[in-house]
Coordinates of C-alpha atoms and ligand atoms in Angstrom, one line a residue:
M1 CA -24.7 50.8 -6.3
I2 CA -26.6 47.6 -6.9
F3 CA -24.1 46.8 -9.7
K4 CA -21.2 47.4 -7.4
I5 CA -22.7 45.0 -4.8
M6 CA -23.4 42.4 -7.5
K7 CA -19.9 42.7 -8.9
T8 CA -18.4 42.2 -5.4
F9 CA -20.7 39.2 -4.9
V10 CA -19.6 37.7 -8.2
V11 CA -16.0 38.2 -7.4
L12 CA -16.4 36.5 -4.1
V13 CA -18.3 33.6 -5.6
V14 CA -15.6 33.2 -8.2
M15 CA -12.9 33.3 -5.6
A16 CA -14.7 30.8 -3.5
T17 CA -15.4 28.5 -6.4
F18 CA -12.0 28.6 -8.0
G19 CA -10.1 28.9 -4.9
A20 CA -8.2 32.1 -5.8
T21 CA -6.8 32.0 -2.3
G22 CA -6.7 28.2 -2.1
V23 CA -8.7 28.2 1.2
S24 CA -12.2 26.8 1.0
A25 CA -15.0 28.5 3.0
Q26 CA -15.1 25.6 5.5
E27 CA -11.6 26.3 6.7
S28 CA -10.9 28.4 9.8
D29 CA -9.4 31.8 9.5
D30 CA -7.9 31.6 13.0
P31 CA -4.1 32.0 12.8
I32 CA -2.0 28.9 12.3
I33 CA 0.6 29.3 15.1
I34 CA 4.2 28.4 14.3
P35 CA 6.7 28.2 17.1
T36 CA 10.3 29.5 16.6
H37 CA 13.4 28.4 18.5
N38 CA 17.0 29.4 19.0
W39 CA 18.8 28.1 15.9
N40 CA 18.6 29.7 12.5
S41 CA 17.5 27.0 10.1
Q42 CA 14.4 26.5 12.2
I43 CA 13.6 30.2 12.4
V44 CA 14.0 30.6 8.6
M45 CA 12.2 27.4 7.8
S46 CA 9.3 28.6 10.0
H47 CA 9.1 31.8 8.0
V48 CA 9.4 30.0 4.7
V49 CA 6.5 27.7 5.5
G50 CA 4.5 30.6 7.1
K51 CA 4.9 32.6 3.9
L52 CA 3.8 29.6 1.8
L53 CA 0.7 29.2 4.0
E54 CA -0.1 32.9 3.7
K55 CA 0.3 32.6 -0.1
A56 CA -2.3 29.8 0.2
G57 CA -4.6 32.2 2.0
Y58 CA -4.1 31.2 5.7
N59 CA -3.5 33.5 8.6
V60 CA -0.2 32.8 10.4
E61 CA 1.4 33.9 13.6
Y62 CA 4.8 33.1 15.1
T63 CA 5.7 32.6 18.7
P64 CA 9.2 32.1 20.2
M65 CA 9.2 29.1 22.4
D66 CA 11.3 26.7 24.4
S67 CA 12.3 23.8 22.1
Q68 CA 11.4 21.0 24.5
E69 CA 8.2 22.5 25.9
V70 CA 6.9 23.0 22.4
Y71 CA 5.8 19.3 22.2
E72 CA 3.4 19.7 25.2
S73 CA 2.1 23.0 23.7
I74 CA 1.4 21.3 20.3
R75 CA -0.4 18.4 22.1
L76 CA -2.7 20.9 23.8
G77 CA -3.3 22.8 20.6
D78 CA -1.7 26.0 21.9
V79 CA 0.6 26.0 18.9
T80 CA -0.2 24.3 15.6
L81 CA 2.9 22.6 14.3
E82 CA 6.7 22.1 14.5
L83 CA 8.9 22.0 11.4
E84 CA 12.2 20.7 12.9
V85 CA 11.9 17.7 15.2
W86 CA 15.5 16.6 15.5
E87 CA 15.9 13.0 16.7
G88 CA 19.0 13.6 18.7
T89 CA 17.8 16.5 20.8
F90 CA 14.0 16.2 20.8
G91 CA 13.3 12.6 20.1
Q92 CA 12.6 11.9 23.8
S93 CA 10.2 14.9 24.3
F94 CA 8.5 14.1 21.0
N95 CA 8.0 10.4 22.0
A96 CA 6.7 11.4 25.4
A97 CA 4.1 13.7 23.8
L98 CA 3.1 11.1 21.2
E99 CA 2.4 8.7 24.0
K100 CA 0.2 11.2 25.9
G101 CA -1.7 12.0 22.7
G102 CA -2.8 15.1 20.8
I103 CA 0.3 15.5 18.6
I104 CA 0.9 13.6 15.4
D105 CA 4.0 12.7 13.3
V106 CA 3.5 14.3 9.9
G107 CA 6.5 12.5 8.4
D108 CA 10.2 13.1 7.7
H109 CA 12.1 15.7 5.7
N110 CA 14.3 14.2 3.0
A111 CA 17.3 14.9 5.3
I112 CA 19.6 12.9 7.6
T113 CA 20.7 14.7 10.7
R114 CA 23.4 14.3 13.4
E115 CA 23.9 16.3 16.5
D116 CA 26.8 15.6 18.8
W117 CA 30.2 16.6 20.2
W118 CA 32.3 17.9 17.3
Y119 CA 35.8 19.4 16.8
P120 CA 37.5 21.4 14.0
A121 CA 39.9 19.3 11.9
Y122 CA 43.2 20.9 13.3
V123 CA 42.5 19.3 16.7
E124 CA 43.2 15.9 15.3
E125 CA 47.0 16.7 15.1
L126 CA 46.9 17.7 18.7
C127 CA 45.1 14.7 20.0
P128 CA 46.0 11.4 18.3
G129 CA 43.3 8.8 18.1
L130 CA 40.4 11.1 17.4
P131 CA 37.5 10.8 16.6
D132 CA 37.3 8.0 19.2
W133 CA 35.8 9.2 22.5
R134 CA 38.5 7.4 24.5
A135 CA 41.2 9.3 22.7
L136 CA 39.3 12.5 23.4
N137 CA 39.2 11.6 27.1
R138 CA 42.9 10.9 27.3
C139 CA 43.5 14.5 25.9
A140 CA 41.0 16.0 28.3
P141 CA 43.5 18.5 30.0
Q142 CA 44.2 20.0 26.6
F143 CA 40.6 21.1 26.4
S144 CA 40.6 22.7 29.8
T145 CA 39.8 26.3 30.6
P146 CA 40.6 28.2 33.8
K147 CA 37.2 27.3 35.1
T148 CA 37.3 23.6 34.3
S149 CA 41.1 22.8 34.8
P150 CA 42.4 20.1 35.0
K151 CA 39.3 18.7 33.4
G152 CA 38.4 19.4 29.8
R153 CA 35.5 21.7 28.8
F154 CA 32.8 20.4 26.6
L155 CA 31.0 23.5 25.2
A156 CA 27.3 22.4 25.0
G157 CA 24.4 24.2 23.4
P158 CA 21.8 26.2 25.3
V159 CA 20.2 24.2 28.0
D160 CA 16.8 23.8 26.3
W161 CA 18.5 21.5 23.7
L162 CA 18.9 19.0 26.5
Q163 CA 21.7 16.9 25.2
N164 CA 22.1 15.0 28.5
D165 CA 25.8 15.6 28.1
Q166 CA 26.4 15.6 31.9
E167 CA 24.7 12.1 32.1
R168 CA 26.9 10.9 29.2
V169 CA 30.1 12.3 30.9
D170 CA 29.1 10.5 34.1
A171 CA 28.0 7.2 32.4
L172 CA 31.3 7.0 30.5
G173 CA 33.5 8.3 33.3
M174 CA 34.9 11.2 31.3
D175 CA 37.2 13.9 32.6
F176 CA 35.1 16.7 31.1
I177 CA 32.9 19.4 32.5
V178 CA 29.9 20.4 30.6
V179 CA 29.5 24.2 30.1
N180 CA 26.4 25.4 28.3
A181 CA 26.6 28.3 25.8
D182 CA 23.9 30.9 26.1
S183 CA 23.1 30.8 22.4
A184 CA 24.0 29.3 19.1
S185 CA 26.0 32.4 18.1
A186 CA 28.0 32.0 21.3
L187 CA 29.1 28.5 20.1
W188 CA 30.2 29.9 16.7
A189 CA 32.1 32.8 18.4
E190 CA 34.0 30.4 20.6
L191 CA 34.7 28.2 17.5
E192 CA 36.1 31.2 15.6
S193 CA 38.4 32.3 18.3
A194 CA 39.7 28.8 19.1
S195 CA 40.3 28.3 15.4
R196 CA 42.2 31.5 15.0
G197 CA 44.5 30.6 17.8
G198 CA 44.8 26.8 16.9
V199 CA 43.4 26.1 20.4
P200 CA 41.8 22.7 21.0
I201 CA 38.0 22.9 21.3
V202 CA 35.2 20.3 21.4
L203 CA 31.7 21.7 21.2
F204 CA 28.1 20.8 20.2
N205 CA 27.4 21.0 16.5
W206 CA 25.0 19.5 14.1
T207 CA 24.3 18.8 10.5
P208 CA 22.7 20.1 8.3
N209 CA 24.2 23.5 9.4
F210 CA 26.0 26.4 7.7
I211 CA 29.2 25.5 9.7
E212 CA 30.1 22.6 7.4
A213 CA 30.6 25.0 4.5
I214 CA 33.1 27.0 6.5
H215 CA 34.9 24.6 8.9
D216 CA 36.3 21.2 8.2
G217 CA 35.7 19.0 11.3
R218 CA 34.3 15.8 12.7
F219 CA 31.9 14.3 15.2
I220 CA 33.3 12.3 18.2
E221 CA 32.5 8.6 17.9
F222 CA 30.9 7.5 21.1
P223 CA 29.6 4.0 21.8
E224 CA 27.1 3.6 19.0
Y225 CA 23.5 4.7 19.8
G226 CA 20.9 2.0 20.2
K227 CA 17.3 1.9 21.4
G228 CA 17.4 1.8 25.2
C229 CA 20.5 3.8 25.6
K230 CA 18.7 6.8 26.9
D231 CA 16.2 5.1 29.2
D232 CA 17.5 1.6 30.1
P233 CA 20.4 1.6 32.5
S234 CA 21.3 -2.0 31.6
W235 CA 21.8 -1.1 28.0
G236 CA 25.4 -0.4 26.8
P237 CA 28.9 -0.4 28.3
N238 CA 27.8 1.0 31.7
K239 CA 25.2 -1.4 33.1
E240 CA 24.1 1.0 35.8
K241 CA 23.6 4.2 33.9
T242 CA 21.7 5.6 31.0
H243 CA 23.2 7.8 28.2
D244 CA 26.3 5.7 27.7
C245 CA 26.2 6.3 23.9
G246 CA 26.4 8.9 21.2
N247 CA 23.4 10.4 19.4
P248 CA 22.1 8.6 16.3
P249 CA 24.5 9.3 13.4
N250 CA 21.7 9.0 10.9
G251 CA 18.9 10.8 12.8
Y252 CA 15.6 11.8 11.5
L253 CA 14.2 15.3 11.0
K254 CA 10.4 15.2 11.3
K255 CA 7.4 17.5 11.1
A256 CA 4.8 17.4 13.8
A257 CA 1.3 18.9 14.2
W258 CA -1.5 19.2 16.7
E259 CA -4.0 16.5 15.9
G260 CA -6.8 19.0 15.4
M261 CA -5.0 20.7 12.6
E262 CA -6.2 18.6 9.7
E263 CA -9.9 19.2 10.6
K264 CA -9.5 22.9 11.2
W265 CA -7.2 23.8 8.3
P266 CA -7.3 20.8 5.9
G267 CA -5.6 22.5 3.0
A268 CA -2.8 23.7 5.3
Y269 CA -2.4 20.2 6.7
R270 CA -2.0 18.9 3.1
I271 CA 0.8 21.4 2.5
L272 CA 2.5 20.4 5.7
E273 CA 2.3 16.7 4.7
K274 CA 3.8 17.5 1.2
L275 CA 6.6 19.8 2.2
S276 CA 10.1 18.4 2.8
F277 CA 13.5 20.0 2.8
T278 CA 16.9 18.4 2.0
N279 CA 20.2 18.8 4.0
L280 CA 21.5 21.3 1.5
E281 CA 18.3 23.4 1.5
I282 CA 18.3 23.5 5.3
A283 CA 22.0 24.5 5.5
E284 CA 21.2 27.3 2.9
M285 CA 18.4 28.6 5.1
A286 CA 20.8 28.9 8.1
A287 CA 23.6 30.4 5.9
F288 CA 21.4 33.3 4.8
V289 CA 21.3 34.4 8.4
D290 CA 24.6 33.1 9.9
V291 CA 26.8 34.0 6.9
N292 CA 24.9 36.6 4.8
R293 CA 23.5 38.3 8.0
L294 CA 20.0 38.7 6.7
D295 CA 17.2 38.8 9.2
P296 CA 15.1 35.6 9.3
E297 CA 12.2 37.1 7.3
D298 CA 14.4 38.4 4.6
A299 CA 16.3 35.1 4.5
A300 CA 12.9 33.3 4.0
D301 CA 12.1 35.7 1.1
A302 CA 15.5 35.1 -0.4
W303 CA 15.2 31.3 0.0
L304 CA 11.6 31.3 -1.5
H305 CA 12.8 33.5 -4.4
E306 CA 15.6 31.1 -5.3
N307 CA 13.7 27.9 -4.8
E308 CA 10.4 28.2 -6.5
R309 CA 10.9 24.9 -8.3
V310 CA 11.2 23.2 -4.8
W311 CA 8.0 24.6 -3.3
K312 CA 5.6 25.2 -6.1
S313 CA 4.0 21.8 -6.2
W314 CA 3.3 21.8 -2.5
L315 CA 0.7 24.5 -3.0
Q316 CA -1.2 22.7 -5.7
Ligands
TMO401 C1 18.5 21.3 17.7 N1 19.8 21.6 17.1 C2 19.7 21.4 15.6 C3 20.3 22.9 17.4 O1 20.7 20.6 17.5

């Protein structure tokens, strides 16, 4: 009996000393809470990173959450981190939370992002002058649906991605009506059916994404993005309105964390600092779900299995 206890004690001491789990005794065993949203690269990446943190000995929980409200939740410490802060869709909410305090910028992924109005390549033959937004606007009736006729339909993402598309349509005086899709998969279903019929469609899309491996297409070129476009009416071609520009064509993809994370889980914070994914890696994560139809957890396992050389050093 006494030997058994001693043996257990020795094993525990050895684990604590040599960090068999990677987590030192001072770190919290409260769960690190990772929010998940409604597009697949983010969900898979969240599980990839959650599994890495578990390998390092941390407890992890996932919680589905609105992709704008998450910045306020991180600030308050209700969730611990965010792995995909896209500049185009979330830059404003992220900046607002940074200004209030409680959330920190943990650096960029090695990726360049773009999120904007997009069309499949065959549309170019039907609407000369694309990808210029003025050409698109001249062709507006071609993009109409029974509900929007005679105006064109812009098929936007789910409302929580808050693209301010209606503001842009108003500021640029476009003959389009913004219709929000309920989900990312609804966007892809509409793209598939339009493509099969050769029907003009303009919809919200982004890169990196699995779509670019399957569909040739382009983003609409709006008046070029500049600082001030989204909050200063006097900026840009319309001197009275905001949002008279496209999204940044070379947007960032950042990681963010609750400012208490470093003190509570220092080793996990180091891992978050080190980790970074490329455009191709992010597109692969989405493709495991959107193309190969794995569920997000299995997709994360598959991704980790194929990419050990990418993540191994983050755990050291
Ligand atoms: C936030 N998103 C990548 C869907 O544009």
